[in-house]
PDB file of C-alpha atoms and ligand atoms in Angstrom:
ATOM      1  CA  MET A 293      -5.205 158.683 120.968  1.00 69.00           C
ATOM      2  CA  ALA A 294      -5.963 161.219 118.424  1.00 78.00           C
ATOM      3  CA  PRO A 295      -8.943 163.274 118.902  1.00 85.00           C
ATOM      4  CA  SER A 296     -12.150 162.445 117.163  1.00 97.00           C
ATOM      5  CA  ILE A 297     -13.211 164.542 114.264  1.00 98.00           C
ATOM      6  CA  HIS A 298     -16.733 163.232 114.458  1.00 98.00           C
ATOM      7  CA  PRO A 299     -18.270 159.771 114.710  1.00 97.00           C
ATOM      8  CA  LEU A 300     -19.584 160.301 110.992  1.00 97.00           C
ATOM      9  CA  ILE A 301     -16.318 160.929 109.713  1.00 98.00           C
ATOM     10  CA  ASP A 302     -13.885 159.019 111.736  1.00 97.00           C
ATOM     11  CA  ASN A 303     -14.113 155.647 110.058  1.00 93.00           C
ATOM     12  CA  GLY A 304     -15.049 156.848 106.643  1.00 96.00           C
ATOM     13  CA  ILE A 305     -18.227 158.271 105.180  1.00 97.00           C
ATOM     14  CA  THR A 306     -21.247 156.248 104.539  1.00 97.00           C
ATOM     15  CA  PRO A 307     -23.186 157.440 101.431  1.00 98.00           C
ATOM     16  CA  GLY A 308     -26.747 158.660 101.827  1.00 98.00           C
ATOM     17  CA  SER A 309     -29.809 157.591  99.827  1.00 98.00           C
ATOM     18  CA  SER A 310     -30.979 160.124  96.811  1.00 95.00           C
ATOM     19  CA  THR A 311     -34.693 158.687  97.627  1.00 97.00           C
ATOM     20  CA  PHE A 312     -34.546 159.152 101.524  1.00 98.00           C
ATOM     21  CA  SER A 313     -37.096 161.787 102.412  1.00 96.00           C
ATOM     22  CA  GLY A 314     -36.731 162.559 106.059  1.00 98.00           C
ATOM     23  CA  GLY A 315     -37.139 161.146 109.587  1.00 98.00           C
ATOM     24  CA  LYS A 316     -37.137 162.166 113.197  1.00 98.00           C
ATOM     25  CA  LEU A 317     -34.596 163.723 115.545  1.00 98.00           C
ATOM     26  CA  HIS A 318     -34.218 163.138 119.222  1.00 98.00           C
ATOM     27  CA  CYS A 319     -32.410 164.790 121.941  1.00 98.00           C
ATOM     28  CA  HIS A 320     -30.012 162.851 124.305  1.00 98.00           C
ATOM     29  CA  CYS A 321     -32.386 162.793 127.307  1.00 98.00           C
ATOM     30  CA  THR A 322     -33.239 159.301 128.550  1.00 98.00           C
ATOM     31  CA  SER A 323     -36.865 160.507 129.052  1.00 98.00           C
ATOM     32  CA  ASP A 324     -39.368 162.896 127.589  1.00 98.00           C
ATOM     33  CA  GLN A 325     -37.033 163.293 124.517  1.00 98.00           C
ATOM     34  CA  VAL A 326     -37.419 166.319 122.393  1.00 99.00           C
ATOM     35  CA  GLU A 327     -38.669 165.076 119.176  1.00 98.00           C
ATOM     36  CA  ILE A 328     -38.334 166.737 115.651  1.00 98.00           C
ATOM     37  CA  THR A 329     -39.823 165.577 112.664  1.00 98.00           C
ATOM     38  CA  LEU A 330     -38.218 166.466 109.254  1.00 98.00           C
ATOM     39  CA  ASN A 331     -40.291 165.998 106.106  1.00 98.00           C
ATOM     40  CA  SER A 332     -36.982 166.337 103.905  1.00 98.00           C
ATOM     41  CA  ASN A 333     -33.572 165.040 103.472  1.00 98.00           C
ATOM     42  CA  VAL A 334     -30.820 167.517 104.472  1.00 98.00           C
ATOM     43  CA  ALA A 335     -28.686 169.596 101.920  1.00 98.00           C
ATOM     44  CA  HIS A 336     -25.136 171.075 102.249  1.00 98.00           C
ATOM     45  CA  ASN A 337     -24.609 168.656 105.018  1.00 98.00           C
ATOM     46  CA  HIS A 338     -20.978 169.331 106.406  1.00 98.00           C
ATOM     47  CA  ALA A 339     -18.654 169.332 109.327  1.00 98.00           C
ATOM     48  CA  CYS A 340     -18.535 172.637 111.224  1.00 98.00           C
ATOM     49  CA  GLY A 341     -15.584 173.484 113.510  1.00 98.00           C
ATOM     50  CA  CYS A 342     -17.282 176.976 114.874  1.00 98.00           C
ATOM     51  CA  SER A 343     -17.672 177.276 118.569  1.00 98.00           C
ATOM     52  CA  LYS A 344     -21.361 177.608 118.186  1.00 98.00           C
ATOM     53  CA  CYS A 345     -22.599 174.470 116.505  1.00 98.00           C
ATOM     54  CA  TRP A 346     -23.453 171.604 118.657  1.00 98.00           C
ATOM     55  CA  LYS A 347     -20.958 168.809 118.705  1.00 98.00           C
ATOM     56  CA  PRO A 348     -21.072 165.289 120.346  1.00 97.00           C
ATOM     57  CA  PRO A 349     -19.011 164.826 123.381  1.00 95.00           C
ATOM     58  CA  GLY A 350     -15.407 164.314 122.492  1.00 96.00           C
ATOM     59  CA  SER A 351     -15.553 165.554 119.033  1.00 98.00           C
ATOM     60  CA  LEU A 352     -13.743 168.464 117.347  1.00 98.00           C
ATOM     61  CA  PHE A 353     -16.383 169.059 114.692  1.00 98.00           C
ATOM     62  CA  SER A 354     -20.285 169.302 114.345  1.00 98.00           C
ATOM     63  CA  ILE A 355     -21.996 167.740 111.349  1.00 98.00           C
ATOM     64  CA  VAL A 356     -24.883 170.206 110.065  1.00 98.00           C
ATOM     65  CA  GLY A 357     -27.037 170.319 107.207  1.00 98.00           C
ATOM     66  CA  VAL A 358     -30.068 172.322 106.045  1.00 98.00           C
ATOM     67  CA  VAL A 359     -33.763 171.741 105.630  1.00 98.00           C
ATOM     68  CA  PRO A 360     -36.530 173.901 104.424  1.00 98.00           C
ATOM     69  CA  ARG A 361     -38.109 175.262 107.616  1.00 98.00           C
ATOM     70  CA  ASP A 362     -41.628 174.376 106.352  1.00 98.00           C
ATOM     71  CA  ALA A 363     -40.132 170.722 106.575  1.00 98.00           C
ATOM     72  CA  VAL A 364     -39.558 171.072 110.328  1.00 98.00           C
ATOM     73  CA  SER A 365     -41.933 170.330 113.181  1.00 98.00           C
ATOM     74  CA  VAL A 366     -41.456 169.801 116.887  1.00 98.00           C
ATOM     75  CA  THR A 367     -43.492 166.642 117.563  1.00 98.00           C
ATOM     76  CA  ALA A 368     -42.730 165.984 121.239  1.00 98.00           C
ATOM     77  CA  ASN A 369     -41.566 167.863 124.324  1.00 98.00           C
ATOM     78  CA  ALA A 370     -41.440 171.351 122.834  1.00 98.00           C
ATOM     79  CA  SER A 371     -41.458 172.938 126.285  1.00 98.00           C
ATOM     80  CA  LYS A 372     -37.903 171.503 126.858  1.00 98.00           C
ATOM     81  CA  LEU A 373     -36.455 173.875 123.986  1.00 98.00           C
ATOM     82  CA  SER A 374     -34.869 177.112 124.703  1.00 98.00           C
ATOM     83  CA  ILE A 375     -32.770 179.437 122.243  1.00 98.00           C
ATOM     84  CA  VAL A 376     -29.025 179.351 123.166  1.00 98.00           C
ATOM     85  CA  ASP A 377     -28.326 182.886 122.029  1.00 98.00           C
ATOM     86  CA  LYS A 378     -31.100 185.028 120.696  1.00 97.00           C
ATOM     87  CA  GLU A 379     -28.761 187.769 119.248  1.00 97.00           C
ATOM     88  CA  ALA A 380     -26.983 185.034 116.948  1.00 98.00           C
ATOM     89  CA  THR A 381     -27.955 185.014 113.226  1.00 98.00           C
ATOM     90  CA  ILE A 382     -28.840 181.153 113.708  1.00 98.00           C
ATOM     91  CA  GLN A 383     -31.227 180.800 116.596  1.00 98.00           C
ATOM     92  CA  ARG A 384     -30.032 177.432 117.970  1.00 98.00           C
ATOM     93  CA  ASN A 385     -33.075 175.711 119.825  1.00 98.00           C
ATOM     94  CA  ALA A 386     -31.339 173.402 122.367  1.00 99.00           C
ATOM     95  CA  CYS A 387     -32.928 170.988 124.913  1.00 99.00           C
ATOM     96  CA  LYS A 388     -32.584 172.740 128.406  1.00 98.00           C
ATOM     97  CA  VAL A 389     -32.015 169.313 130.027  1.00 98.00           C
ATOM     98  CA  CYS A 390     -29.362 167.597 127.834  1.00 98.00           C
ATOM     99  CA  GLY A 391     -28.005 170.646 125.885  1.00 98.00           C
ATOM    100  CA  VAL A 392     -28.320 168.965 122.396  1.00 98.00           C
ATOM    101  CA  HIS A 393     -29.172 171.452 119.781  1.00 99.00           C
ATOM    102  CA  LEU A 394     -32.405 170.256 117.792  1.00 98.00           C
ATOM    103  CA  PHE A 395     -32.599 172.954 115.125  1.00 98.00           C
ATOM    104  CA  GLY A 396     -31.200 176.337 114.235  1.00 98.00           C
ATOM    105  CA  ARG A 397     -33.461 178.842 112.599  1.00 98.00           C
ATOM    106  CA  ILE A 398     -32.801 182.368 110.905  1.00 98.00           C
ATOM    107  CA  GLU A 399     -35.229 185.103 111.306  1.00 97.00           C
ATOM    108  CA  ARG A 400     -33.335 188.070 109.944  1.00 97.00           C
ATOM    109  CA  ASP A 401     -32.758 189.037 106.496  1.00 97.00           C
ATOM    110  CA  HIS A 402     -30.076 186.633 105.324  1.00 97.00           C
ATOM    111  CA  PRO A 403     -29.189 184.281 102.422  1.00 97.00           C
ATOM    112  CA  PHE A 404     -30.052 181.250 104.216  1.00 97.00           C
ATOM    113  CA  ARG A 405     -33.360 182.439 105.844  1.00 98.00           C
ATOM    114  CA  GLY A 406     -35.960 179.767 105.296  1.00 98.00           C
ATOM    115  CA  LEU A 407     -33.385 176.966 105.883  1.00 98.00           C
ATOM    116  CA  ASP A 408     -33.163 175.368 109.427  1.00 98.00           C
ATOM    117  CA  PHE A 409     -29.765 173.847 110.543  1.00 98.00           C
ATOM    118  CA  VAL A 410     -30.063 170.342 111.957  1.00 99.00           C
ATOM    119  CA  HIS A 411     -27.716 167.466 113.116  1.00 98.00           C
ATOM    120  CA  VAL A 412     -28.678 164.403 111.431  1.00 98.00           C
ATOM    121  CA  GLU A 413     -26.836 161.911 113.776  1.00 98.00           C
ATOM    122  CA  LEU A 414     -29.596 162.644 116.163  1.00 98.00           C
ATOM    123  CA  SER A 415     -31.789 160.333 114.042  1.00 98.00           C
ATOM    124  CA  ASP A 416     -31.976 156.456 113.894  1.00 98.00           C
ATOM    125  CA  GLU A 417     -32.892 156.494 110.385  1.00 97.00           C
ATOM    126  CA  LYS A 418     -30.238 155.581 107.554  1.00 97.00           C
ATOM    127  CA  GLY A 419     -30.177 157.679 104.247  1.00 98.00           C
ATOM    128  CA  TRP A 420     -29.391 161.253 105.292  1.00 98.00           C
ATOM    129  CA  GLN A 421     -27.213 162.994 102.956  1.00 98.00           C
ATOM    130  CA  GLU A 422     -23.486 162.344 103.883  1.00 98.00           C
ATOM    131  CA  PRO A 423     -21.015 165.108 104.732  1.00 98.00           C
ATOM    132  CA  GLN A 424     -19.969 167.091 101.666  1.00 98.00           C
ATOM    133  CA  PHE A 425     -17.200 169.102 103.089  1.00 98.00           C
ATOM    134  CA  ALA A 426     -15.551 170.661 106.232  1.00 98.00           C
ATOM    135  CA  GLY A 427     -16.218 174.399 107.017  1.00 98.00           C
ATOM    136  CA  PHE A 428     -14.852 176.733 109.776  1.00 98.00           C
ATOM    137  CA  VAL A 429     -11.867 174.263 110.034  1.00 98.00           C
ATOM    138  CA  SER A 430      -9.430 176.904 111.525  1.00 98.00           C
ATOM    139  CA  SER A 431     -12.115 177.973 114.137  1.00 98.00           C
ATOM    140  CA  ILE A 432     -11.102 174.828 116.301  1.00 98.00           C
ATOM    141  CA  ILE A 433      -7.913 176.677 117.479  1.00 98.00           C
ATOM    142  CA  GLU A 434     -10.350 179.070 119.077  1.00 98.00           C
ATOM    143  CA  GLN A 435     -11.551 176.262 121.195  1.00 98.00           C
ATOM    144  CA  GLY A 436      -8.174 175.022 122.271  1.00 98.00           C
ATOM    145  CA  SER A 437      -6.933 172.721 119.291  1.00 98.00           C
ATOM    146  CA  HIS A 438      -3.310 173.254 118.964  1.00 98.00           C
ATOM    147  CA  PRO A 439      -2.206 175.111 115.647  1.00 98.00           C
ATOM    148  CA  LYS A 440       0.377 172.497 114.840  1.00 98.00           C
ATOM    149  CA  GLU A 441      -2.399 169.744 114.734  1.00 97.00           C
ATOM    150  CA  MET A 442      -4.214 171.444 111.850  1.00 98.00           C
ATOM    151  CA  ASP A 443      -2.271 169.655 109.154  1.00 98.00           C
ATOM    152  CA  GLU A 444      -3.295 166.403 110.796  1.00 97.00           C
ATOM    153  CA  VAL A 445      -6.954 167.378 111.159  1.00 98.00           C
ATOM    154  CA  ARG A 446      -7.210 168.701 107.327  1.00 98.00           C
ATOM    155  CA  ALA A 447      -5.413 165.439 106.318  1.00 98.00           C
ATOM    156  CA  LYS A 448      -8.196 163.344 108.091  1.00 98.00           C
ATOM    157  CA  PHE A 449     -10.857 165.074 105.992  1.00 98.00           C
ATOM    158  CA  LYS A 450      -8.791 164.674 102.828  1.00 98.00           C
ATOM    159  CA  ALA A 451      -8.462 161.002 103.624  1.00 97.00           C
ATOM    160  CA  VAL A 452     -12.256 160.448 103.544  1.00 98.00           C
ATOM    161  CA  GLY A 453     -12.579 162.673 100.328  1.00 98.00           C
ATOM    162  CA  LEU A 454     -13.634 165.932 101.912  1.00 98.00           C
ATOM    163  CA  GLN A 455     -12.293 169.308 101.082  1.00 98.00           C
ATOM    164  CA  THR A 456     -11.552 171.627 103.918  1.00 98.00           C
ATOM    165  CA  TYR A 457     -12.523 175.408 103.967  1.00 98.00           C
ATOM    166  CA  ASP A 458     -11.924 177.973 106.723  1.00 98.00           C
ATOM    167  CA  VAL A 459     -15.362 179.530 106.084  1.00 98.00           C
ATOM    168  CA  LEU A 460     -17.798 177.849 103.742  1.00 98.00           C
ATOM    169  CA  SER A 461     -17.528 176.053 100.443  1.00 98.00           C
ATOM    170  CA  PRO A 462     -17.275 178.003  97.251  1.00 98.00           C
ATOM    171  CA  VAL A 463     -20.945 177.312  96.454  1.00 97.00           C
ATOM    172  CA  LEU A 464     -22.306 178.690  99.708  1.00 98.00           C
ATOM    173  CA  MET A 465     -19.742 181.611  99.635  1.00 98.00           C
ATOM    174  CA  ASP A 466     -21.163 182.419  96.205  1.00 98.00           C
ATOM    175  CA  LEU A 467     -24.665 182.244  97.356  1.00 97.00           C
ATOM    176  CA  ILE A 468     -23.897 184.696 100.265  1.00 98.00           C
ATOM    177  CA  SER A 469     -22.158 187.092  97.903  1.00 98.00           C
ATOM    178  CA  THR A 470     -24.937 186.974  95.325  1.00 98.00           C
ATOM    179  CA  PHE A 471     -27.524 187.902  98.011  1.00 97.00           C
ATOM    180  CA  THR A 472     -25.216 190.758  99.202  1.00 98.00           C
ATOM    181  CA  ALA A 473     -24.957 192.108  95.598  1.00 98.00           C
ATOM    182  CA  GLN A 474     -28.442 191.890  94.947  1.00 97.00           C
ATOM    183  CA  LYS A 475     -29.218 193.772  98.108  1.00 97.00           C
ATOM    184  CA  SER A 476     -26.900 196.608  96.980  1.00 97.00           C
ATOM    185  CA  GLY A 477     -28.855 196.828  93.681  1.00 98.00           C
ATOM    186  CA  ILE A 478     -26.732 194.633  91.385  1.00 98.00           C
ATOM    187  CA  ARG A 479     -29.068 192.519  88.888  1.00 97.00           C
ATOM    188  CA  PHE A 480     -27.532 189.499  87.306  1.00 97.00           C
ATOM    189  CA  ALA A 481     -29.252 188.153  84.163  1.00 96.00           C
ATOM    190  CA  ASN A 482     -29.577 184.399  83.875  1.00 93.00           C
ATOM    191  CA  LEU A 483     -28.989 183.183  87.374  1.00 89.00           C
TER     192      LEU A 483
HETATM  193  N1  GSH B 218     -14.690 181.666 114.721  1.00 56.22           N
HETATM  194  C1  GSH B 218     -16.011 181.613 115.055  1.00 56.22           C
HETATM  195  C2  GSH B 218     -16.945 181.369 113.638  1.00 56.22           C
HETATM  196  C3  GSH B 218     -18.413 181.376 114.308  1.00 56.22           C
HETATM  197  C4  GSH B 218     -19.264 181.457 112.960  1.00 56.22           C
HETATM  198  O1  GSH B 218     -19.281 182.447 112.001  1.00 56.22           O
HETATM  199  N2  GSH B 218     -20.052 180.348 112.745  1.00 56.22           N
HETATM  200  C5  GSH B 218     -20.627 180.433 111.450  1.00 56.22           C
HETATM  201  C6  GSH B 218     -20.889 178.924 110.987  1.00 56.22           C
HETATM  202  S1  GSH B 218     -22.191 178.060 111.980  1.00 56.22           S
HETATM  203  C7  GSH B 218     -22.026 181.100 111.274  1.00 56.22           C
HETATM  204  O2  GSH B 218     -22.663 181.222 110.297  1.00 56.22           O
HETATM  205  N3  GSH B 218     -22.486 181.587 112.368  1.00 56.22           N
HETATM  206  C8  GSH B 218     -23.777 182.212 112.453  1.00 56.22           C
HETATM  207  C9  GSH B 218     -24.307 182.125 113.920  1.00 56.22           C
HETATM  208  O3  GSH B 218     -23.818 181.361 114.666  1.00 56.22           O
HETATM  209  O4  GSH B 218     -25.274 182.527 114.247  1.00 56.22           O
HETATM  210  C10 GSH B 218     -16.433 180.715 116.106  1.00 56.22           C
HETATM  211  O5  GSH B 218     -15.756 179.598 116.084  1.00 56.22           O
HETATM  212  O6  GSH B 218     -17.211 180.960 117.165  1.00 56.22           O
HETATM  213 ZN1   ZN B 219     -32.826 166.551 126.026  1.00 56.22          ZN
HETATM  214 ZN1   ZN B 220     -20.992 176.340 113.040  1.00 56.22          ZN
END
């Protein structure tokens, strides 16, 4: 059987709701679950093939979106959380027991600081923004996917209407470069 891209992609994409305003995420523990309450829908939701983002077992990709950090609170079992890699740009807070990543936060000066990274599949609610694109696609080779399988993987995203990129989408790459330009002193009129 062909490997799963991700359960939210494999059988077609279900559109989210423009009026949906958040919900709760839970880790995979069978008791004392870590609970995160999000007071916002996600934005820029996408498939990520990088090795650092949490993926459900058997899937090649993570699905990850962002929410303002002020909209994120840990509402149960915070003591089970631990940061996976304190040196990484994104500090991914994972459940120490089941390994699921509940939220990723950026503390250093960065274009995405102020936004937390979350996986909406950890929620039972419906209405979360559907995936918009696939990023870091070539990175799955670094985790063992065969280079010759890449055409098939990219075709699967195309078949459900998603563009594939090997870093991020043009909108997000432009945001990063705008931030970098401004840090170097360049000023843009009418942004
Ligand atoms: N090819 C690398 C790419 C890692 C990477 O750059 N991931 C992106 C997308 S999540 C990132 O922004 N990482 C920042 C971080 O992990 O802190 C891998 O697969 O490990
Ligand atoms: Zn857990
Ligand atoms: Zn990633």
